[in-house]
């Protein structure tokens, strides 16, 4: 067996998204080669309703898949295919945008005002960029949970692990997405296929991820983001990127440790990315935004739902064309602007 060394440890950074949602971004909107096939991970844990209730109103996606995993609170979802639903604590929503979809995600929080969860973006290979959109919603009770003799618990959102298979299927990146809890003081070895890129994101307790030469502490969140020396204690909101190998070793701290462990097969394809649309070339991006302007973005059954979507918006068919931030996206792409869009 070959231990995966820790390649990099970073702290998620405060980010403003959607219509003004405060969240933390672990990675995304930069060079994501080391995370291929994944593009972005957002941590939207928040206990202040005013910081998240504006949500993510109607916006487009093309060329990617998104997975939303809720820990507390609820998220209301609707899209141009006519899907609508609510995901709550422990639930998962996996959306394949494919050739194009317009949707909204509106967080509501729980009775205590908590809205906790994560959203991960996975890239689609060039052969599937224009595949028909698809939506999968998985309730908490349908997600397998496995427990080892030492008390380690794993929720298996996607992929195969310890003889179990997750409920989400047909995902191009063939990911393994785990929610892992290791009891206080325990040392745990977790298998990860050698050919995959892999990362962990700590969101409870703390611990050390073992390097080839020794354990590496997961740094605490510093008081100021200018701090360059990570504290020795282990806390949450840390992203750990692993190098090659076939196992990850973690040593839980005094309070135990809970983290996401995600891996996927790299696509090794060019990425042309602007805002909510990810293609392989700049020309494909320009075409996507031109279709948004012309009202031809939605394809197939999606296209037939345009009238229904307009009704949901309480406006005309033409209003589905880009406006506001989306119009800025189109202008920025055409002029080469460095404008950073705020749409998921």
mmCIF file of C-alpha atoms in Angstrom:
data_model
loop_
_atom_site.group_PDB
_atom_site.id
_atom_site.type_symbol
_atom_site.label_atom_id
_atom_site.label_comp_id
_atom_site.label_asym_id
_atom_site.label_seq_id
_atom_site.Cartn_x
_atom_site.Cartn_y
_atom_site.Cartn_z
ATOM 1 C CA UNK A 1 0.000 0.000 0.000
ATOM 2 C CA UNK A 2 1.192 3.519 -0.829
ATOM 3 C CA UNK A 3 0.409 6.472 1.449
ATOM 4 C CA UNK A 4 -0.861 9.603 -0.303
ATOM 5 C CA UNK A 5 1.335 12.513 0.848
ATOM 6 C CA UNK A 6 -0.313 15.850 1.569
ATOM 7 C CA UNK A 7 0.397 18.100 -1.397
ATOM 8 C CA UNK A 8 -1.190 21.274 -0.084
ATOM 9 C CA UNK A 9 -3.282 22.583 2.828
ATOM 10 C CA UNK A 10 -5.341 25.758 2.366
ATOM 11 C CA UNK A 11 -8.136 27.492 4.239
ATOM 12 C CA UNK A 12 -11.454 28.235 2.586
ATOM 13 C CA UNK A 13 -11.920 31.948 1.908
ATOM 14 C CA UNK A 14 -14.945 34.203 2.474
ATOM 15 C CA UNK A 15 -16.865 34.755 -0.774
ATOM 16 C CA UNK A 16 -20.063 36.515 -1.795
ATOM 17 C CA UNK A 17 -22.207 34.612 -4.320
ATOM 18 C CA UNK A 18 -25.654 34.528 -5.922
ATOM 19 C CA UNK A 19 -27.852 37.438 -4.805
ATOM 20 C CA UNK A 20 -25.601 38.128 -1.821
ATOM 21 C CA UNK A 21 -24.967 34.812 -0.049
ATOM 22 C CA UNK A 22 -21.999 34.742 2.332
ATOM 23 C CA UNK A 23 -20.056 31.492 2.066
ATOM 24 C CA UNK A 24 -16.538 30.031 2.084
ATOM 25 C CA UNK A 25 -14.826 28.824 -1.091
ATOM 26 C CA UNK A 26 -12.350 25.981 -0.679
ATOM 27 C CA UNK A 27 -11.257 26.073 -4.327
ATOM 28 C CA UNK A 28 -12.561 27.262 -7.688
ATOM 29 C CA UNK A 29 -12.381 30.024 -10.313
ATOM 30 C CA UNK A 30 -8.651 29.614 -10.741
ATOM 31 C CA UNK A 31 -6.247 26.912 -11.815
ATOM 32 C CA UNK A 32 -8.082 23.756 -10.748
ATOM 33 C CA UNK A 33 -5.823 21.274 -12.579
ATOM 34 C CA UNK A 34 -4.846 19.544 -9.327
ATOM 35 C CA UNK A 35 -8.549 18.925 -8.579
ATOM 36 C CA UNK A 36 -9.554 17.713 -12.072
ATOM 37 C CA UNK A 37 -12.360 16.629 -12.710
ATOM 38 C CA UNK A 38 -13.650 18.940 -9.950
ATOM 39 C CA UNK A 39 -13.911 22.687 -10.455
ATOM 40 C CA UNK A 40 -15.220 24.239 -7.261
ATOM 41 C CA UNK A 41 -16.186 23.489 -3.667
ATOM 42 C CA UNK A 42 -18.299 25.935 -1.652
ATOM 43 C CA UNK A 43 -18.976 25.653 2.075
ATOM 44 C CA UNK A 44 -22.245 27.472 2.747
ATOM 45 C CA UNK A 45 -22.488 26.855 6.497
ATOM 46 C CA UNK A 46 -24.054 29.967 8.006
ATOM 47 C CA UNK A 47 -26.121 30.742 11.114
ATOM 48 C CA UNK A 48 -27.242 34.256 10.094
ATOM 49 C CA UNK A 49 -30.360 34.178 7.863
ATOM 50 C CA UNK A 50 -29.721 37.648 6.452
ATOM 51 C CA UNK A 51 -26.457 36.300 5.038
ATOM 52 C CA UNK A 52 -28.087 33.574 2.922
ATOM 53 C CA UNK A 53 -31.838 34.098 2.398
ATOM 54 C CA UNK A 54 -31.357 36.077 -0.852
ATOM 55 C CA UNK A 55 -30.225 32.751 -2.315
ATOM 56 C CA UNK A 56 -29.348 31.935 -5.895
ATOM 57 C CA UNK A 57 -32.208 33.138 -8.140
ATOM 58 C CA UNK A 58 -32.717 31.897 -11.722
ATOM 59 C CA UNK A 59 -29.411 31.456 -13.545
ATOM 60 C CA UNK A 60 -28.013 29.181 -16.289
ATOM 61 C CA UNK A 61 -25.463 26.372 -16.333
ATOM 62 C CA UNK A 62 -23.894 24.390 -19.144
ATOM 63 C CA UNK A 63 -21.092 21.811 -19.311
ATOM 64 C CA UNK A 64 -20.954 20.779 -15.645
ATOM 65 C CA UNK A 65 -22.572 18.739 -12.891
ATOM 66 C CA UNK A 66 -23.306 20.104 -9.424
ATOM 67 C CA UNK A 67 -23.850 18.212 -6.192
ATOM 68 C CA UNK A 68 -25.465 19.906 -3.204
ATOM 69 C CA UNK A 69 -25.180 18.185 0.179
ATOM 70 C CA UNK A 70 -27.255 19.669 3.009
ATOM 71 C CA UNK A 71 -26.346 19.235 6.681
ATOM 72 C CA UNK A 72 -28.910 21.580 8.256
ATOM 73 C CA UNK A 73 -31.746 23.739 6.935
ATOM 74 C CA UNK A 74 -33.471 23.340 3.572
ATOM 75 C CA UNK A 75 -32.850 24.376 -0.038
ATOM 76 C CA UNK A 76 -35.759 24.873 -2.456
ATOM 77 C CA UNK A 77 -34.912 24.012 -6.059
ATOM 78 C CA UNK A 78 -36.655 24.635 -9.369
ATOM 79 C CA UNK A 79 -35.441 24.324 -12.946
ATOM 80 C CA UNK A 80 -36.316 24.720 -16.622
ATOM 81 C CA UNK A 81 -37.098 20.994 -16.978
ATOM 82 C CA UNK A 82 -40.023 21.402 -14.612
ATOM 83 C CA UNK A 83 -38.293 19.815 -11.609
ATOM 84 C CA UNK A 84 -39.074 21.328 -8.229
ATOM 85 C CA UNK A 85 -38.344 20.109 -4.745
ATOM 86 C CA UNK A 86 -36.877 20.726 -1.318
ATOM 87 C CA UNK A 87 -33.764 19.059 0.070
ATOM 88 C CA UNK A 88 -33.179 19.022 3.808
ATOM 89 C CA UNK A 89 -30.756 17.748 6.410
ATOM 90 C CA UNK A 90 -28.737 14.805 5.065
ATOM 91 C CA UNK A 91 -30.242 15.045 1.556
ATOM 92 C CA UNK A 92 -28.328 15.309 -1.721
ATOM 93 C CA UNK A 93 -29.199 16.926 -5.041
ATOM 94 C CA UNK A 94 -27.116 16.049 -8.097
ATOM 95 C CA UNK A 95 -27.793 18.098 -11.231
ATOM 96 C CA UNK A 96 -26.289 17.427 -14.649
ATOM 97 C CA UNK A 97 -26.490 20.736 -16.533
ATOM 98 C CA UNK A 98 -25.265 19.202 -19.800
ATOM 99 C CA UNK A 99 -26.430 21.188 -22.838
ATOM 100 C CA UNK A 100 -27.983 23.834 -20.630
ATOM 101 C CA UNK A 101 -30.373 24.396 -17.778
ATOM 102 C CA UNK A 102 -31.792 27.406 -15.962
ATOM 103 C CA UNK A 103 -32.484 26.866 -12.279
ATOM 104 C CA UNK A 104 -32.683 28.478 -8.872
ATOM 105 C CA UNK A 105 -31.579 27.377 -5.391
ATOM 106 C CA UNK A 106 -33.142 29.172 -2.432
ATOM 107 C CA UNK A 107 -31.831 28.346 1.082
ATOM 108 C CA UNK A 108 -34.307 28.616 3.952
ATOM 109 C CA UNK A 109 -32.470 27.507 7.099
ATOM 110 C CA UNK A 110 -33.863 25.522 10.030
ATOM 111 C CA UNK A 111 -35.757 26.606 13.189
ATOM 112 C CA UNK A 112 -32.468 27.819 14.703
ATOM 113 C CA UNK A 113 -31.539 29.817 11.604
ATOM 114 C CA UNK A 114 -28.839 27.397 10.506
ATOM 115 C CA UNK A 115 -28.145 26.776 6.820
ATOM 116 C CA UNK A 116 -25.299 24.278 6.509
ATOM 117 C CA UNK A 117 -24.029 22.359 3.516
ATOM 118 C CA UNK A 118 -21.703 22.156 0.538
ATOM 119 C CA UNK A 119 -21.843 22.486 -3.222
ATOM 120 C CA UNK A 120 -19.324 20.728 -5.464
ATOM 121 C CA UNK A 121 -18.933 21.292 -9.218
ATOM 122 C CA UNK A 122 -17.699 18.441 -11.424
ATOM 123 C CA UNK A 123 -16.636 19.028 -15.009
ATOM 124 C CA UNK A 124 -18.191 17.112 -17.912
ATOM 125 C CA UNK A 125 -15.937 15.597 -20.600
ATOM 126 C CA UNK A 126 -16.119 17.140 -24.079
ATOM 127 C CA UNK A 127 -18.160 14.183 -25.339
ATOM 128 C CA UNK A 128 -20.902 14.922 -22.776
ATOM 129 C CA UNK A 129 -20.906 18.729 -22.652
ATOM 130 C CA UNK A 130 -24.141 18.816 -24.655
ATOM 131 C CA UNK A 131 -25.808 15.786 -23.070
ATOM 132 C CA UNK A 132 -29.464 16.258 -22.018
ATOM 133 C CA UNK A 133 -29.809 17.780 -18.522
ATOM 134 C CA UNK A 134 -30.658 15.450 -15.644
ATOM 135 C CA UNK A 135 -31.696 15.858 -12.029
ATOM 136 C CA UNK A 136 -31.270 13.404 -9.149
ATOM 137 C CA UNK A 137 -32.605 14.004 -5.641
ATOM 138 C CA UNK A 138 -31.619 11.592 -2.883
ATOM 139 C CA UNK A 139 -33.196 11.662 0.571
ATOM 140 C CA UNK A 140 -31.077 11.164 3.666
ATOM 141 C CA UNK A 141 -32.545 7.738 4.437
ATOM 142 C CA UNK A 142 -31.424 6.424 1.040
ATOM 143 C CA UNK A 143 -27.755 7.267 1.606
ATOM 144 C CA UNK A 144 -25.852 4.213 2.913
ATOM 145 C CA UNK A 145 -23.970 4.542 6.190
ATOM 146 C CA UNK A 146 -21.211 2.145 7.173
ATOM 147 C CA UNK A 147 -19.550 1.880 10.571
ATOM 148 C CA UNK A 148 -16.218 0.251 11.341
ATOM 149 C CA UNK A 149 -15.356 -1.575 14.546
ATOM 150 C CA UNK A 150 -13.376 1.424 15.856
ATOM 151 C CA UNK A 151 -16.418 3.694 15.572
ATOM 152 C CA UNK A 152 -15.491 5.366 12.269
ATOM 153 C CA UNK A 153 -18.653 6.226 10.338
ATOM 154 C CA UNK A 154 -18.925 6.924 6.608
ATOM 155 C CA UNK A 155 -21.939 8.255 4.672
ATOM 156 C CA UNK A 156 -21.568 7.173 1.058
ATOM 157 C CA UNK A 157 -23.073 9.833 -1.220
ATOM 158 C CA UNK A 158 -21.561 8.534 -4.432
ATOM 159 C CA UNK A 159 -19.212 5.783 -5.571
ATOM 160 C CA UNK A 160 -18.181 2.550 -3.839
ATOM 161 C CA UNK A 161 -16.531 2.161 -0.448
ATOM 162 C CA UNK A 162 -16.127 -0.664 2.088
ATOM 163 C CA UNK A 163 -18.377 -2.937 0.023
ATOM 164 C CA UNK A 164 -21.223 -0.432 -0.272
ATOM 165 C CA UNK A 165 -22.398 1.628 -3.238
ATOM 166 C CA UNK A 166 -23.838 5.138 -3.086
ATOM 167 C CA UNK A 167 -27.280 5.973 -4.528
ATOM 168 C CA UNK A 168 -26.167 8.629 -7.051
ATOM 169 C CA UNK A 169 -25.208 7.040 -10.366
ATOM 170 C CA UNK A 170 -24.433 7.845 -14.001
ATOM 171 C CA UNK A 171 -21.964 10.625 -13.119
ATOM 172 C CA UNK A 172 -19.346 11.257 -15.793
ATOM 173 C CA UNK A 173 -16.516 12.007 -13.354
ATOM 174 C CA UNK A 174 -17.116 8.629 -11.650
ATOM 175 C CA UNK A 175 -16.550 10.288 -8.270
ATOM 176 C CA UNK A 176 -16.399 8.880 -4.787
ATOM 177 C CA UNK A 177 -17.979 11.330 -2.342
ATOM 178 C CA UNK A 178 -17.770 10.418 1.359
ATOM 179 C CA UNK A 179 -18.777 12.075 4.625
ATOM 180 C CA UNK A 180 -16.299 10.603 7.140
ATOM 181 C CA UNK A 181 -16.389 10.802 10.953
ATOM 182 C CA UNK A 182 -13.444 9.404 12.953
ATOM 183 C CA UNK A 183 -13.759 9.138 16.787
ATOM 184 C CA UNK A 184 -11.412 11.028 19.143
ATOM 185 C CA UNK A 185 -7.849 9.761 19.173
ATOM 186 C CA UNK A 186 -8.368 7.180 16.458
ATOM 187 C CA UNK A 187 -5.988 6.676 13.546
ATOM 188 C CA UNK A 188 -7.727 5.626 10.344
ATOM 189 C CA UNK A 189 -6.521 4.362 6.985
ATOM 190 C CA UNK A 190 -8.913 5.023 4.092
ATOM 191 C CA UNK A 191 -8.432 3.560 0.602
ATOM 192 C CA UNK A 192 -8.411 5.873 -2.446
ATOM 193 C CA UNK A 193 -7.863 4.557 -5.967
ATOM 194 C CA UNK A 194 -4.380 5.477 -7.223
ATOM 195 C CA UNK A 195 -5.497 6.934 -10.567
ATOM 196 C CA UNK A 196 -7.798 9.520 -8.959
ATOM 197 C CA UNK A 197 -7.264 13.055 -7.781
ATOM 198 C CA UNK A 198 -8.375 13.342 -4.168
ATOM 199 C CA UNK A 199 -8.994 15.969 -1.505
ATOM 200 C CA UNK A 200 -10.471 16.243 1.984
ATOM 201 C CA UNK A 201 -12.383 19.147 3.510
ATOM 202 C CA UNK A 202 -12.599 19.300 7.303
ATOM 203 C CA UNK A 203 -15.838 20.607 8.789
ATOM 204 C CA UNK A 204 -15.903 19.239 12.313
ATOM 205 C CA UNK A 205 -13.385 18.599 15.075
ATOM 206 C CA UNK A 206 -9.782 18.382 13.952
ATOM 207 C CA UNK A 207 -6.810 16.122 13.462
ATOM 208 C CA UNK A 208 -3.720 15.392 11.415
ATOM 209 C CA UNK A 209 -3.426 13.940 7.925
ATOM 210 C CA UNK A 210 -0.313 11.820 7.779
ATOM 211 C CA UNK A 211 2.364 12.752 5.304
ATOM 212 C CA UNK A 212 5.076 10.475 3.936
ATOM 213 C CA UNK A 213 7.477 11.916 6.536
ATOM 214 C CA UNK A 214 5.041 12.493 9.378
ATOM 215 C CA UNK A 215 1.606 13.848 10.290
ATOM 216 C CA UNK A 216 0.594 17.318 9.063
ATOM 217 C CA UNK A 217 -1.727 19.340 11.255
ATOM 218 C CA UNK A 218 -4.878 20.738 9.731
ATOM 219 C CA UNK A 219 -4.507 24.485 10.437
ATOM 220 C CA UNK A 220 -7.073 26.494 12.319
ATOM 221 C CA UNK A 221 -8.937 29.347 10.714
ATOM 222 C CA UNK A 222 -6.754 32.414 11.489
ATOM 223 C CA UNK A 223 -8.124 35.647 12.871
ATOM 224 C CA UNK A 224 -6.752 37.560 9.886
ATOM 225 C CA UNK A 225 -6.476 36.245 6.333
ATOM 226 C CA UNK A 226 -3.024 37.820 6.041
ATOM 227 C CA UNK A 227 -1.614 35.258 8.481
ATOM 228 C CA UNK A 228 0.913 33.029 6.740
ATOM 229 C CA UNK A 229 1.917 30.686 9.583
ATOM 230 C CA UNK A 230 -0.814 28.109 10.287
ATOM 231 C CA UNK A 231 -1.469 27.388 13.984
ATOM 232 C CA UNK A 232 -0.566 23.948 15.275
ATOM 233 C CA UNK A 233 -4.067 23.023 16.463
ATOM 234 C CA UNK A 234 -6.423 21.269 14.070
ATOM 235 C CA UNK A 235 -9.797 22.818 13.258
ATOM 236 C CA UNK A 236 -12.334 22.976 10.450
ATOM 237 C CA UNK A 237 -12.613 24.838 7.104
ATOM 238 C CA UNK A 238 -9.302 23.386 5.893
ATOM 239 C CA UNK A 239 -8.879 21.822 2.452
ATOM 240 C CA UNK A 240 -6.277 19.081 2.113
ATOM 241 C CA UNK A 241 -5.097 18.182 -1.399
ATOM 242 C CA UNK A 242 -3.431 14.786 -1.660
ATOM 243 C CA UNK A 243 -0.700 13.616 -4.006
ATOM 244 C CA UNK A 244 -0.611 10.159 -5.618
ATOM 245 C CA UNK A 245 -1.036 6.947 -3.647
ATOM 246 C CA UNK A 246 -3.736 4.435 -2.747
ATOM 247 C CA UNK A 247 -4.547 5.309 0.868
ATOM 248 C CA UNK A 248 -5.143 8.332 3.099
ATOM 249 C CA UNK A 249 -4.219 8.239 6.793
ATOM 250 C CA UNK A 250 -5.868 10.527 9.347
ATOM 251 C CA UNK A 251 -5.267 10.904 13.080
ATOM 252 C CA UNK A 252 -8.321 12.312 14.872
ATOM 253 C CA UNK A 253 -7.862 14.928 17.593
ATOM 254 C CA UNK A 254 -9.457 15.099 21.042
ATOM 255 C CA UNK A 255 -12.887 15.968 19.609
ATOM 256 C CA UNK A 256 -12.701 13.547 16.699
ATOM 257 C CA UNK A 257 -12.741 14.748 13.112
ATOM 258 C CA UNK A 258 -15.390 14.961 10.398
ATOM 259 C CA UNK A 259 -14.541 15.656 6.783
ATOM 260 C CA UNK A 260 -15.552 15.180 3.177
ATOM 261 C CA UNK A 261 -13.297 12.823 1.230
ATOM 262 C CA UNK A 262 -13.778 13.266 -2.505
ATOM 263 C CA UNK A 263 -11.955 11.666 -5.424
ATOM 264 C CA UNK A 264 -12.471 11.410 -9.180
ATOM 265 C CA UNK A 265 -10.782 10.372 -12.400
ATOM 266 C CA UNK A 266 -9.096 13.368 -14.095
ATOM 267 C CA UNK A 267 -10.437 14.308 -17.541
ATOM 268 C CA UNK A 268 -7.193 15.976 -18.699
ATOM 269 C CA UNK A 269 -9.060 18.237 -21.121
ATOM 270 C CA UNK A 270 -8.817 21.995 -21.767
ATOM 271 C CA UNK A 271 -11.141 24.114 -19.645
ATOM 272 C CA UNK A 272 -12.797 27.312 -20.890
ATOM 273 C CA UNK A 273 -14.736 28.707 -17.943
ATOM 274 C CA UNK A 274 -16.730 31.855 -17.404
ATOM 275 C CA UNK A 275 -19.194 32.161 -14.544
ATOM 276 C CA UNK A 276 -21.804 29.373 -14.609
ATOM 277 C CA UNK A 277 -20.721 27.899 -17.960
ATOM 278 C CA UNK A 278 -17.743 25.574 -18.483
ATOM 279 C CA UNK A 279 -16.729 24.420 -21.964
ATOM 280 C CA UNK A 280 -13.514 23.368 -23.720
ATOM 281 C CA UNK A 281 -12.886 26.390 -25.969
ATOM 282 C CA UNK A 282 -13.476 30.144 -25.915
ATOM 283 C CA UNK A 283 -15.570 29.810 -29.062
ATOM 284 C CA UNK A 284 -17.907 27.368 -27.294
ATOM 285 C CA UNK A 285 -18.253 29.869 -24.449
ATOM 286 C CA UNK A 286 -19.123 32.680 -26.853
ATOM 287 C CA UNK A 287 -21.705 30.477 -28.530
ATOM 288 C CA UNK A 288 -23.312 29.646 -25.157
ATOM 289 C CA UNK A 289 -23.675 33.300 -24.178
ATOM 290 C CA UNK A 290 -24.898 34.211 -27.647
ATOM 291 C CA UNK A 291 -27.622 31.561 -27.267
ATOM 292 C CA UNK A 292 -28.545 33.103 -23.921
ATOM 293 C CA UNK A 293 -28.996 36.459 -25.660
ATOM 294 C CA UNK A 294 -31.031 34.947 -28.493
ATOM 295 C CA UNK A 295 -33.225 32.765 -26.262
ATOM 296 C CA UNK A 296 -31.984 29.487 -27.815
ATOM 297 C CA UNK A 297 -29.916 28.294 -24.839
ATOM 298 C CA UNK A 298 -32.334 25.576 -23.708
ATOM 299 C CA UNK A 299 -32.518 22.400 -25.809
ATOM 300 C CA UNK A 300 -34.922 19.465 -26.250
ATOM 301 C CA UNK A 301 -37.500 18.925 -23.474
ATOM 302 C CA UNK A 302 -35.854 21.798 -21.636
ATOM 303 C CA UNK A 303 -36.889 24.068 -24.480
ATOM 304 C CA UNK A 304 -40.520 22.961 -24.216
ATOM 305 C CA UNK A 305 -40.545 24.135 -20.606
ATOM 306 C CA UNK A 306 -39.704 27.746 -21.452
ATOM 307 C CA UNK A 307 -43.324 28.866 -21.187
ATOM 308 C CA UNK A 308 -43.727 27.112 -17.840
ATOM 309 C CA UNK A 309 -40.506 28.700 -16.583
ATOM 310 C CA UNK A 310 -41.704 32.128 -17.704
ATOM 311 C CA UNK A 311 -44.865 31.515 -15.713
ATOM 312 C CA UNK A 312 -42.847 30.590 -12.650
ATOM 313 C CA UNK A 313 -40.914 33.829 -13.044
ATOM 314 C CA UNK A 314 -44.178 35.732 -13.396
ATOM 315 C CA UNK A 315 -42.961 37.386 -16.570
ATOM 316 C CA UNK A 316 -42.741 37.005 -20.323
ATOM 317 C CA UNK A 317 -40.866 34.431 -22.346
ATOM 318 C CA UNK A 318 -38.288 37.049 -23.301
ATOM 319 C CA UNK A 319 -37.382 37.623 -19.653
ATOM 320 C CA UNK A 320 -35.614 34.284 -19.575
ATOM 321 C CA UNK A 321 -32.896 35.867 -21.659
ATOM 322 C CA UNK A 322 -29.917 37.171 -19.678
ATOM 323 C CA UNK A 323 -30.377 40.310 -17.634
ATOM 324 C CA UNK A 324 -28.489 41.982 -14.825
ATOM 325 C CA UNK A 325 -25.507 39.869 -13.829
ATOM 326 C CA UNK A 326 -26.025 37.518 -16.777
ATOM 327 C CA UNK A 327 -25.994 40.431 -19.216
ATOM 328 C CA UNK A 328 -22.713 41.526 -17.647
ATOM 329 C CA UNK A 329 -21.404 37.999 -18.235
ATOM 330 C CA UNK A 330 -22.183 38.268 -21.940
ATOM 331 C CA UNK A 331 -20.658 41.729 -22.233
ATOM 332 C CA UNK A 332 -17.573 40.712 -20.261
ATOM 333 C CA UNK A 333 -16.991 37.642 -22.423
ATOM 334 C CA UNK A 334 -17.340 39.650 -25.633
ATOM 335 C CA UNK A 335 -15.031 42.467 -24.532
ATOM 336 C CA UNK A 336 -12.534 40.305 -22.660
ATOM 337 C CA UNK A 337 -13.429 41.934 -19.348
ATOM 338 C CA UNK A 338 -12.035 40.413 -16.160
ATOM 339 C CA UNK A 339 -15.427 40.819 -14.470
ATOM 340 C CA UNK A 340 -15.935 38.044 -11.934
ATOM 341 C CA UNK A 341 -19.579 36.913 -12.130
ATOM 342 C CA UNK A 342 -21.592 36.079 -9.042
ATOM 343 C CA UNK A 343 -23.725 33.220 -10.284
ATOM 344 C CA UNK A 344 -23.511 29.554 -9.327
#
